[in-house]
Coordinates of C-alpha atoms and ligand atoms in Angstrom, one line a residue:
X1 CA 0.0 0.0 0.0
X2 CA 1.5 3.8 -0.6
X3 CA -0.2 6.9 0.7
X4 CA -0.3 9.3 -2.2
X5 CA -2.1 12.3 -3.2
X6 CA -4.5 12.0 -6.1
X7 CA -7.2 14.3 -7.7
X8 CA -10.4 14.4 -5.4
X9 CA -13.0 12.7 -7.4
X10 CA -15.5 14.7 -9.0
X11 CA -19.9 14.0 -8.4
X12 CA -21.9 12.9 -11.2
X13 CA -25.3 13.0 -11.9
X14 CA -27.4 11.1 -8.8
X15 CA -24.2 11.3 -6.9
X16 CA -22.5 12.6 -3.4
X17 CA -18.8 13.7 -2.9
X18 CA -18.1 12.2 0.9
X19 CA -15.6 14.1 3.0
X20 CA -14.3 11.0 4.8
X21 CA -14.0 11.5 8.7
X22 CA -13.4 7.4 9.7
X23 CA -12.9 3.9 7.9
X24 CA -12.6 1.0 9.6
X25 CA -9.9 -1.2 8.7
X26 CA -11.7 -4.7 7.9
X27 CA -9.8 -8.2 7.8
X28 CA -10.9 -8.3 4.3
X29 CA -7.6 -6.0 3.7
X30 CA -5.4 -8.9 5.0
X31 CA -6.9 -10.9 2.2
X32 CA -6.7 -7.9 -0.3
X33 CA -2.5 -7.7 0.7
X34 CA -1.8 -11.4 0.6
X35 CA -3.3 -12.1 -2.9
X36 CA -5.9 -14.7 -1.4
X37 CA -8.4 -12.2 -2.3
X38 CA -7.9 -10.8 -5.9
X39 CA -10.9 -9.0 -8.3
X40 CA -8.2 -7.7 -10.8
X41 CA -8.6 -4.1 -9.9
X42 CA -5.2 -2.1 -9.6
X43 CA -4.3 0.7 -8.1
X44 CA -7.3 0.6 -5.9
X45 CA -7.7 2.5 -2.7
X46 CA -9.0 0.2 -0.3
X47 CA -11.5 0.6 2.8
X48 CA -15.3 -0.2 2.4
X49 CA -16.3 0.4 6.7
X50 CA -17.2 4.3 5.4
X51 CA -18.2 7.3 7.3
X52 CA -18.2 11.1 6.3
X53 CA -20.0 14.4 5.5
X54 CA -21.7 15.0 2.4
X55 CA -19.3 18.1 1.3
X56 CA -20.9 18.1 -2.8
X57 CA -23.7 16.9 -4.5
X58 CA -24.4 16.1 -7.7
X59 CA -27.4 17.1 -10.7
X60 CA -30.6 15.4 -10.0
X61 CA -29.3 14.9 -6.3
X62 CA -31.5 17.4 -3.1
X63 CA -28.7 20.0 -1.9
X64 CA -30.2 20.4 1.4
X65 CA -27.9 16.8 2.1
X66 CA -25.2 18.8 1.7
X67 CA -23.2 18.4 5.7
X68 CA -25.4 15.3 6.3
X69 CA -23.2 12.7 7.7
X70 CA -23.3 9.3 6.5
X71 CA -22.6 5.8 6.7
X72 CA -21.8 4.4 2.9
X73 CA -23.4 1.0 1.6
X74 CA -20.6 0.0 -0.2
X75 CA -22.3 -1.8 -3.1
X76 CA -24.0 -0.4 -6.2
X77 CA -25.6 -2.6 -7.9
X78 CA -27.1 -2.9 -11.8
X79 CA -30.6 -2.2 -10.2
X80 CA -32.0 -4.9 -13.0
X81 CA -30.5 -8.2 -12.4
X82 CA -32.9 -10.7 -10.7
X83 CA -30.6 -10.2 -7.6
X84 CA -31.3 -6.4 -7.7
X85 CA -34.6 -7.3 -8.0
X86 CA -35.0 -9.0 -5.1
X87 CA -33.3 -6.2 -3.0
X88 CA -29.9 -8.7 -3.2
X89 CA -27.2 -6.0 -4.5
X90 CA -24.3 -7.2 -2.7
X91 CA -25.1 -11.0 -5.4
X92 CA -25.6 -8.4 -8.4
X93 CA -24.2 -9.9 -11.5
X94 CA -23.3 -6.6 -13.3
X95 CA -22.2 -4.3 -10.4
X96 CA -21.3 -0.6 -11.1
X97 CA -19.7 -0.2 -7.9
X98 CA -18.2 -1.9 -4.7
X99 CA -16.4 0.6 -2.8
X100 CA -13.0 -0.8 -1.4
X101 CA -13.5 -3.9 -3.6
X102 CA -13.6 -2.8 -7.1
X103 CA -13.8 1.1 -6.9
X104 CA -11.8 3.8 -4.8
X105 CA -12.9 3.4 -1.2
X106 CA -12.6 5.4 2.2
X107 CA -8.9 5.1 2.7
X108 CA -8.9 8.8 1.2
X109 CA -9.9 12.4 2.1
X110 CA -13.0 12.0 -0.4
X111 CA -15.3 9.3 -1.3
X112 CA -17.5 9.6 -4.6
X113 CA -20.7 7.2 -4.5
X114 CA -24.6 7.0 -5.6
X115 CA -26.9 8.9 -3.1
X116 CA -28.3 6.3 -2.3
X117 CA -26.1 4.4 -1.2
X118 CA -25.2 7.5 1.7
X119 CA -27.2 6.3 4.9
X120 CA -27.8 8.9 7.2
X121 CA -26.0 8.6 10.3
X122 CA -28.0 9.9 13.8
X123 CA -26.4 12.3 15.2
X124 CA -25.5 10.4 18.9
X125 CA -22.9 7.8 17.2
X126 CA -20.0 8.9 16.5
X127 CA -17.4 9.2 13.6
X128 CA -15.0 6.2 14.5
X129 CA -17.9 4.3 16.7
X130 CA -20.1 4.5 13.1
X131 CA -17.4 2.9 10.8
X132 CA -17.2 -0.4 12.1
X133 CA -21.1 -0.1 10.9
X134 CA -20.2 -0.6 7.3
X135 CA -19.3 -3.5 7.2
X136 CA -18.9 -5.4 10.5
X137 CA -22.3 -5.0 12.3
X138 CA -23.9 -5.3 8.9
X139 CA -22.8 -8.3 7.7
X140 CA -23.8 -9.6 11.1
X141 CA -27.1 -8.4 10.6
X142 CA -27.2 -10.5 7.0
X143 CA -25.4 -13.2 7.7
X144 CA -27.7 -13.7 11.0
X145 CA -30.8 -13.0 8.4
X146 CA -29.7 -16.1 6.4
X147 CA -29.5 -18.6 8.9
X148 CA -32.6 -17.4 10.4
X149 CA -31.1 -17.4 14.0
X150 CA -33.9 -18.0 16.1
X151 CA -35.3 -18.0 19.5
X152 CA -33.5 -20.1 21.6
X153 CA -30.6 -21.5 19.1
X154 CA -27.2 -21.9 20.4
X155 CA -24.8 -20.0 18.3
X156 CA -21.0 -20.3 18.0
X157 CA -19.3 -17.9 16.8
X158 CA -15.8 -18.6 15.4
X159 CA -13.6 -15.8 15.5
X160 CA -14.1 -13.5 18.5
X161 CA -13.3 -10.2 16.3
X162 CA -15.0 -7.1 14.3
X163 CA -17.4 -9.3 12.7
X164 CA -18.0 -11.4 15.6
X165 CA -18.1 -9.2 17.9
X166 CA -21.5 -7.8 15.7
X167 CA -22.7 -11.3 15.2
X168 CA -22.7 -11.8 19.2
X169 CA -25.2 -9.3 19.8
X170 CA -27.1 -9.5 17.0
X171 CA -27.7 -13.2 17.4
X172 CA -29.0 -12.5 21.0
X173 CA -31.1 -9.8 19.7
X174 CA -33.1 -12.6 17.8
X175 CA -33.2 -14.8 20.8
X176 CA -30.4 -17.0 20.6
X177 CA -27.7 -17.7 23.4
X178 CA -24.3 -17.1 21.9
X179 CA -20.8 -19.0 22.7
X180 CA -17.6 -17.1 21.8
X181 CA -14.7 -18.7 20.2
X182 CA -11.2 -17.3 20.6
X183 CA -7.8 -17.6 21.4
X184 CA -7.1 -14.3 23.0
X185 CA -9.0 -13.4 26.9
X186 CA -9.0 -10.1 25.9
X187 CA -11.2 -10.2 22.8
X188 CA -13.0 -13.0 25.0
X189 CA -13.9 -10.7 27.7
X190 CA -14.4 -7.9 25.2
X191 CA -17.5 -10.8 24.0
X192 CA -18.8 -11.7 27.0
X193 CA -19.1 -8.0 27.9
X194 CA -21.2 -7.4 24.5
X195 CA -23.9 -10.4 26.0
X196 CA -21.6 -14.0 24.6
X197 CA -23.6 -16.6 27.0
X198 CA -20.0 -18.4 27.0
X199 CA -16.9 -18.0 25.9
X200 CA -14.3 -20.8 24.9
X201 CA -10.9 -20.7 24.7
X202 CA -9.7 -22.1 21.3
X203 CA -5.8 -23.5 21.5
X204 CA -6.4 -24.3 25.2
X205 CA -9.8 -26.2 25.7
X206 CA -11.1 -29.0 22.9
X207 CA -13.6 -26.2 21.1
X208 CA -15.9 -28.8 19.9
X209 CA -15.9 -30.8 22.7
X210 CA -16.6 -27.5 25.0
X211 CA -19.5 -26.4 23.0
X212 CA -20.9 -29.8 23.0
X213 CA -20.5 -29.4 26.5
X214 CA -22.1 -26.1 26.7
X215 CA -25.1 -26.8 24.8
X216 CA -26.0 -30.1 26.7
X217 CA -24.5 -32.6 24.3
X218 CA -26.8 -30.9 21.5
X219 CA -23.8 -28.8 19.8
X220 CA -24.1 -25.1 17.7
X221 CA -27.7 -24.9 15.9
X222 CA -25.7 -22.7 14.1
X223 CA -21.3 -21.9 13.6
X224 CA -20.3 -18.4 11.9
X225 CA -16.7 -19.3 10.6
X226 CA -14.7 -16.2 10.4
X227 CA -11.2 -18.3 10.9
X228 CA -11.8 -20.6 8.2
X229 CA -8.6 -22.8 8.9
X230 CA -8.3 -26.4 8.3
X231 CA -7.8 -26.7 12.1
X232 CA -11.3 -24.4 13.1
X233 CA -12.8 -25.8 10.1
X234 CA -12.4 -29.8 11.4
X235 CA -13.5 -28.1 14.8
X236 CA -16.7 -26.4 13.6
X237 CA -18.2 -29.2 11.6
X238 CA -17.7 -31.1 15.0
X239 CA -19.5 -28.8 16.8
X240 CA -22.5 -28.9 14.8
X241 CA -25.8 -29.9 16.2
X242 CA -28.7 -31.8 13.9
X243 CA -29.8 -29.4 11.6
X244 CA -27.1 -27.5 12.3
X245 CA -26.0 -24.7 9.6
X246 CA -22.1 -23.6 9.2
X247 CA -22.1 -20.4 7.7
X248 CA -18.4 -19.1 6.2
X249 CA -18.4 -15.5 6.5
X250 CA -14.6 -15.6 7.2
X251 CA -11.7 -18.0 4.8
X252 CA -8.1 -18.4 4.8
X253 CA -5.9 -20.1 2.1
X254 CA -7.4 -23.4 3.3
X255 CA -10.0 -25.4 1.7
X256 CA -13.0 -27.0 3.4
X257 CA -13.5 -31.0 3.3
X258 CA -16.4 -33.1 4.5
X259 CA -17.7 -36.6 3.7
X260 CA -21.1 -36.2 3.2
X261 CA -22.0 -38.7 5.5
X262 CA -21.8 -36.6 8.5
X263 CA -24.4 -34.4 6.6
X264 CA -26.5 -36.3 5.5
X265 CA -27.1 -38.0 9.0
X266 CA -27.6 -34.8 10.9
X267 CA -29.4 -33.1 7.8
X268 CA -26.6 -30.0 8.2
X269 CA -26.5 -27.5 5.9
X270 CA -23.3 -25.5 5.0
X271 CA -23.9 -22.0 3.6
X272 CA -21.9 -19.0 2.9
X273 CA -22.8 -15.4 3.6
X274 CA -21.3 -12.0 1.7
X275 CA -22.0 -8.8 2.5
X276 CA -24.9 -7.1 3.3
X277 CA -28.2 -5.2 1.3
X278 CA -28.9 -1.6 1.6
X279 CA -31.6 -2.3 4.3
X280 CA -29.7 -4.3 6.3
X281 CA -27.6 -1.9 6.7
X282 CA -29.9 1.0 7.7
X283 CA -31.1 -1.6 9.8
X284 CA -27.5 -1.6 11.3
X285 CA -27.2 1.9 11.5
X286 CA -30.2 1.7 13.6
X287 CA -29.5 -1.2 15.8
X288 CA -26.1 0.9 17.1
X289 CA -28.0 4.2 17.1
X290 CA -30.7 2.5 19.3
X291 CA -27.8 1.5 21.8
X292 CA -28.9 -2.2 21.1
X293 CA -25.7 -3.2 19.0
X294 CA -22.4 -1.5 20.3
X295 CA -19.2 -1.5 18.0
X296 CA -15.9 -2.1 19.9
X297 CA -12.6 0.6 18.1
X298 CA -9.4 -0.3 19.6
X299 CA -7.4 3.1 17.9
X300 CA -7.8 5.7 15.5
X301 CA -4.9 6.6 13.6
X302 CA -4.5 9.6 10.5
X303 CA -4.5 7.7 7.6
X304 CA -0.7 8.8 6.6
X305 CA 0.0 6.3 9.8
X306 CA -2.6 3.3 7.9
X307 CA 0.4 1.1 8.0
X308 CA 0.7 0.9 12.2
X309 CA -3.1 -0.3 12.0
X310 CA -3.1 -2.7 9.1
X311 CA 0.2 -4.6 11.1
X312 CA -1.6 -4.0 14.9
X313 CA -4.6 -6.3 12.6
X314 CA -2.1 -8.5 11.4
X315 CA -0.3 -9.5 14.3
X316 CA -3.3 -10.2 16.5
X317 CA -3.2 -6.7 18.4
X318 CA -6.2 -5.4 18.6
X319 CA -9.6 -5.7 20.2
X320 CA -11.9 -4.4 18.0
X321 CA -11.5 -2.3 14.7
X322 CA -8.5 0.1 14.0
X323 CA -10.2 3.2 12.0
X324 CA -8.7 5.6 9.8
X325 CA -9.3 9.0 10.1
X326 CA -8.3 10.7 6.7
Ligands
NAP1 N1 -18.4 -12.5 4.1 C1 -18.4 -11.2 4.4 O1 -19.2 -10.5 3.9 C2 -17.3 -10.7 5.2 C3 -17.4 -9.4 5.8 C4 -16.4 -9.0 6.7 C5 -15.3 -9.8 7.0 N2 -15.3 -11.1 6.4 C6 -14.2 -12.0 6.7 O2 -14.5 -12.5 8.0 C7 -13.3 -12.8 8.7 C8 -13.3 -12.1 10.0 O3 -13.2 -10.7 9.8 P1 -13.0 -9.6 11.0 O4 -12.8 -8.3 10.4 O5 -13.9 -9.9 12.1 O6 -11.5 -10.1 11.5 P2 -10.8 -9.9 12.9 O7 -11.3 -8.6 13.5 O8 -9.3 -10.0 12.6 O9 -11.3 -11.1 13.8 C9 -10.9 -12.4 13.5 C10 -10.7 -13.1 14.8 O10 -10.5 -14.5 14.6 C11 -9.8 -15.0 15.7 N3 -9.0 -16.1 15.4 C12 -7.9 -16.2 14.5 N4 -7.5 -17.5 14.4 C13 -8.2 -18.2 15.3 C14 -8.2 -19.5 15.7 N5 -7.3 -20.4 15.2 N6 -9.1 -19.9 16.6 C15 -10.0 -19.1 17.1 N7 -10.1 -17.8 16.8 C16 -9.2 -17.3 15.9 C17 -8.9 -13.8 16.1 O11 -8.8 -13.7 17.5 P3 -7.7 -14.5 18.4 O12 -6.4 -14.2 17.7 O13 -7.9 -14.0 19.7 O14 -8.1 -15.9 18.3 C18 -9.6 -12.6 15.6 O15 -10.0 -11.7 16.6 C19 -12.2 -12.4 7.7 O16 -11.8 -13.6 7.0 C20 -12.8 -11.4 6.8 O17 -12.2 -11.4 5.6 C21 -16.2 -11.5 5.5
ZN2 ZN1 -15.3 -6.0 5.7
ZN3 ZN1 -27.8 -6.3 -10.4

């Protein structure tokens, strides 16, 4: 990555120009670095956890938004696919945007995106606190959608970081007891503080055999994989209860194996979950504005110093997100 100045982006017709104020800095940019991750777009200014002031708008676009902060769904999609359709931008198959993906996101002073796509932010949440809204409470919010968490469900969530962090609470809001998974205490405690019902200690205690424990012998209704390695793979596919459903919202270089056998006599279901739509995000929005879903920032930092919070990510440092502040 290189910091650099470049031309400030100009607003076309139905857009906004975003001052950015924070952007969250999302494991996604791990996979983005390493190569695992790779949508053939270069240069590209990364960051899609977006929050800012509406500084410009566009023809066709009302200038009273003009100074309305906002919260940016990062997807635009066609608007005609039978994904649009349905509401489903972020499975569009002709996208015209996807901020920090494929076009230039909030790692930069300005941000240029559809209307829209800019979801007023309340004023009692803050800059920094909003960014982890983006994307990590959001894809919470979906990926908790497609599983249809449900009263009572025992949920394990793999990963006790940004995303998970979201995907505790959010899981409890829908009636479900949720079990932590991680290595650190910190990040542990940081989830049992946000509601986890139990925490387990991965590396230390058998994590399958724990949540078995946990749950009465009956095991996760549902597992969120945000580690996604061979080792937490093998572990969440044991943990899994009849019916169960192991959702990857997270993946590492690894690939996933099961003989089907194990699914087929448990009727499991494995499913996948990817971003978010533009309601579920202003559902976020509203979840953290309510006080009902709190976001946990470990630092800000300018964003000439976006190097110090990509490594702290990297090497396991932080509890919560590390945001930008361009
Ligand atoms: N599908 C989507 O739409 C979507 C959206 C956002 C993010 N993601 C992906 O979801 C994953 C999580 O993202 P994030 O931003 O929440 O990352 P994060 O903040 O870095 O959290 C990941 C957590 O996993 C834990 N972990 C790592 N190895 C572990 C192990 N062996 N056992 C147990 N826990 C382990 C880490 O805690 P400890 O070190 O304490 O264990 C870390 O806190 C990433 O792969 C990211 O790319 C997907
Ligand atoms: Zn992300
Ligand atoms: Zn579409």
């Amino acid at each position: 990555m290189r910091y650099e100045e470049i031309p400030a982006p100009e607003p076309g017709d139905g857009d906004v120009l975003v001052r950015v104020t924070a952007a969250g800095i999302c494991h996604t940019e791990l996979h983005f670095l390493s190569g695992l991750l790779d949508l053939g777009v270069a240069p590209l200014t990364l960051g899609h956890e977006i929050v800012g002031r509406i500084e410009r708008v566009g023809a066709g676009v009302d200038p009273r938004r003009t100074g309305e902060r906002v919260v940016v769904y990062y997807y635009s999609g066609c608007g005609s696919c039978p994904s649009c359709l349905r509401g489903e931008e972020n499975l569009c198959d002709a996208l015209r945007a996807e901020h920090g993906f494929v076009t230039d996101g909030g790692f930069a002073e300005y941000v240029r995106a559809p209307a829209r796509n800019a979801v007023p932010l309340p004023a009692g949440v803050g800059d920094a606190e909003a960014a982890p809204i983006g994307c990590a409470v959001t894809t919470a919010v979906h990926a908790v959608n497609l599983a249809r968490v449900g009263l009572g469900d025992w949920v394990a969530v793999y990963g006790a970081g940004a995303v998970g962090f979201g995907l505790v609470q959010v899981a409890r809001l829908r009636g479900a007891r949720a079990i932590a998974i991680g290595r650190t205490p910190a990040r542990l405690e940081a989830a049992r503080a946000l509601g986890a019902d139990a925490v387990v200690r991965a590396g230390v205690e058998d994590v399958a055999a724990r949540v078995r424990e946990i749950t009465g012998g009956r095991g996760a209704d549902v597992v969120f994989e945000l580690v996604a390695t061979r080792e937490t793979m093998d572990a969440s596919a044991r943990m899994l209860a009849k019916r169960g459903r192991l959702v990857f919202v997270g993946y590492s270089e690894d690939a996933f194996q099961i003989h089907p056998i194990q699914l087929v006599v448990g009727e499991q279901v494995v499913a996948a979950s990817v971003g978010n739509t533009l309601a579920e995000l202003r559902l976020a929005v509203e979840l953290v504005a309510a006080g009902r879903v709190r976001t946990v920032v470990d630092r800000t930092l300018p964003l000439a110093r976006f190097q110090e919070g990509i490594d702290a990510l990297a090497a396991g440092g932080l509890v919560g997100r590390a945001v930008l502040a361009p």
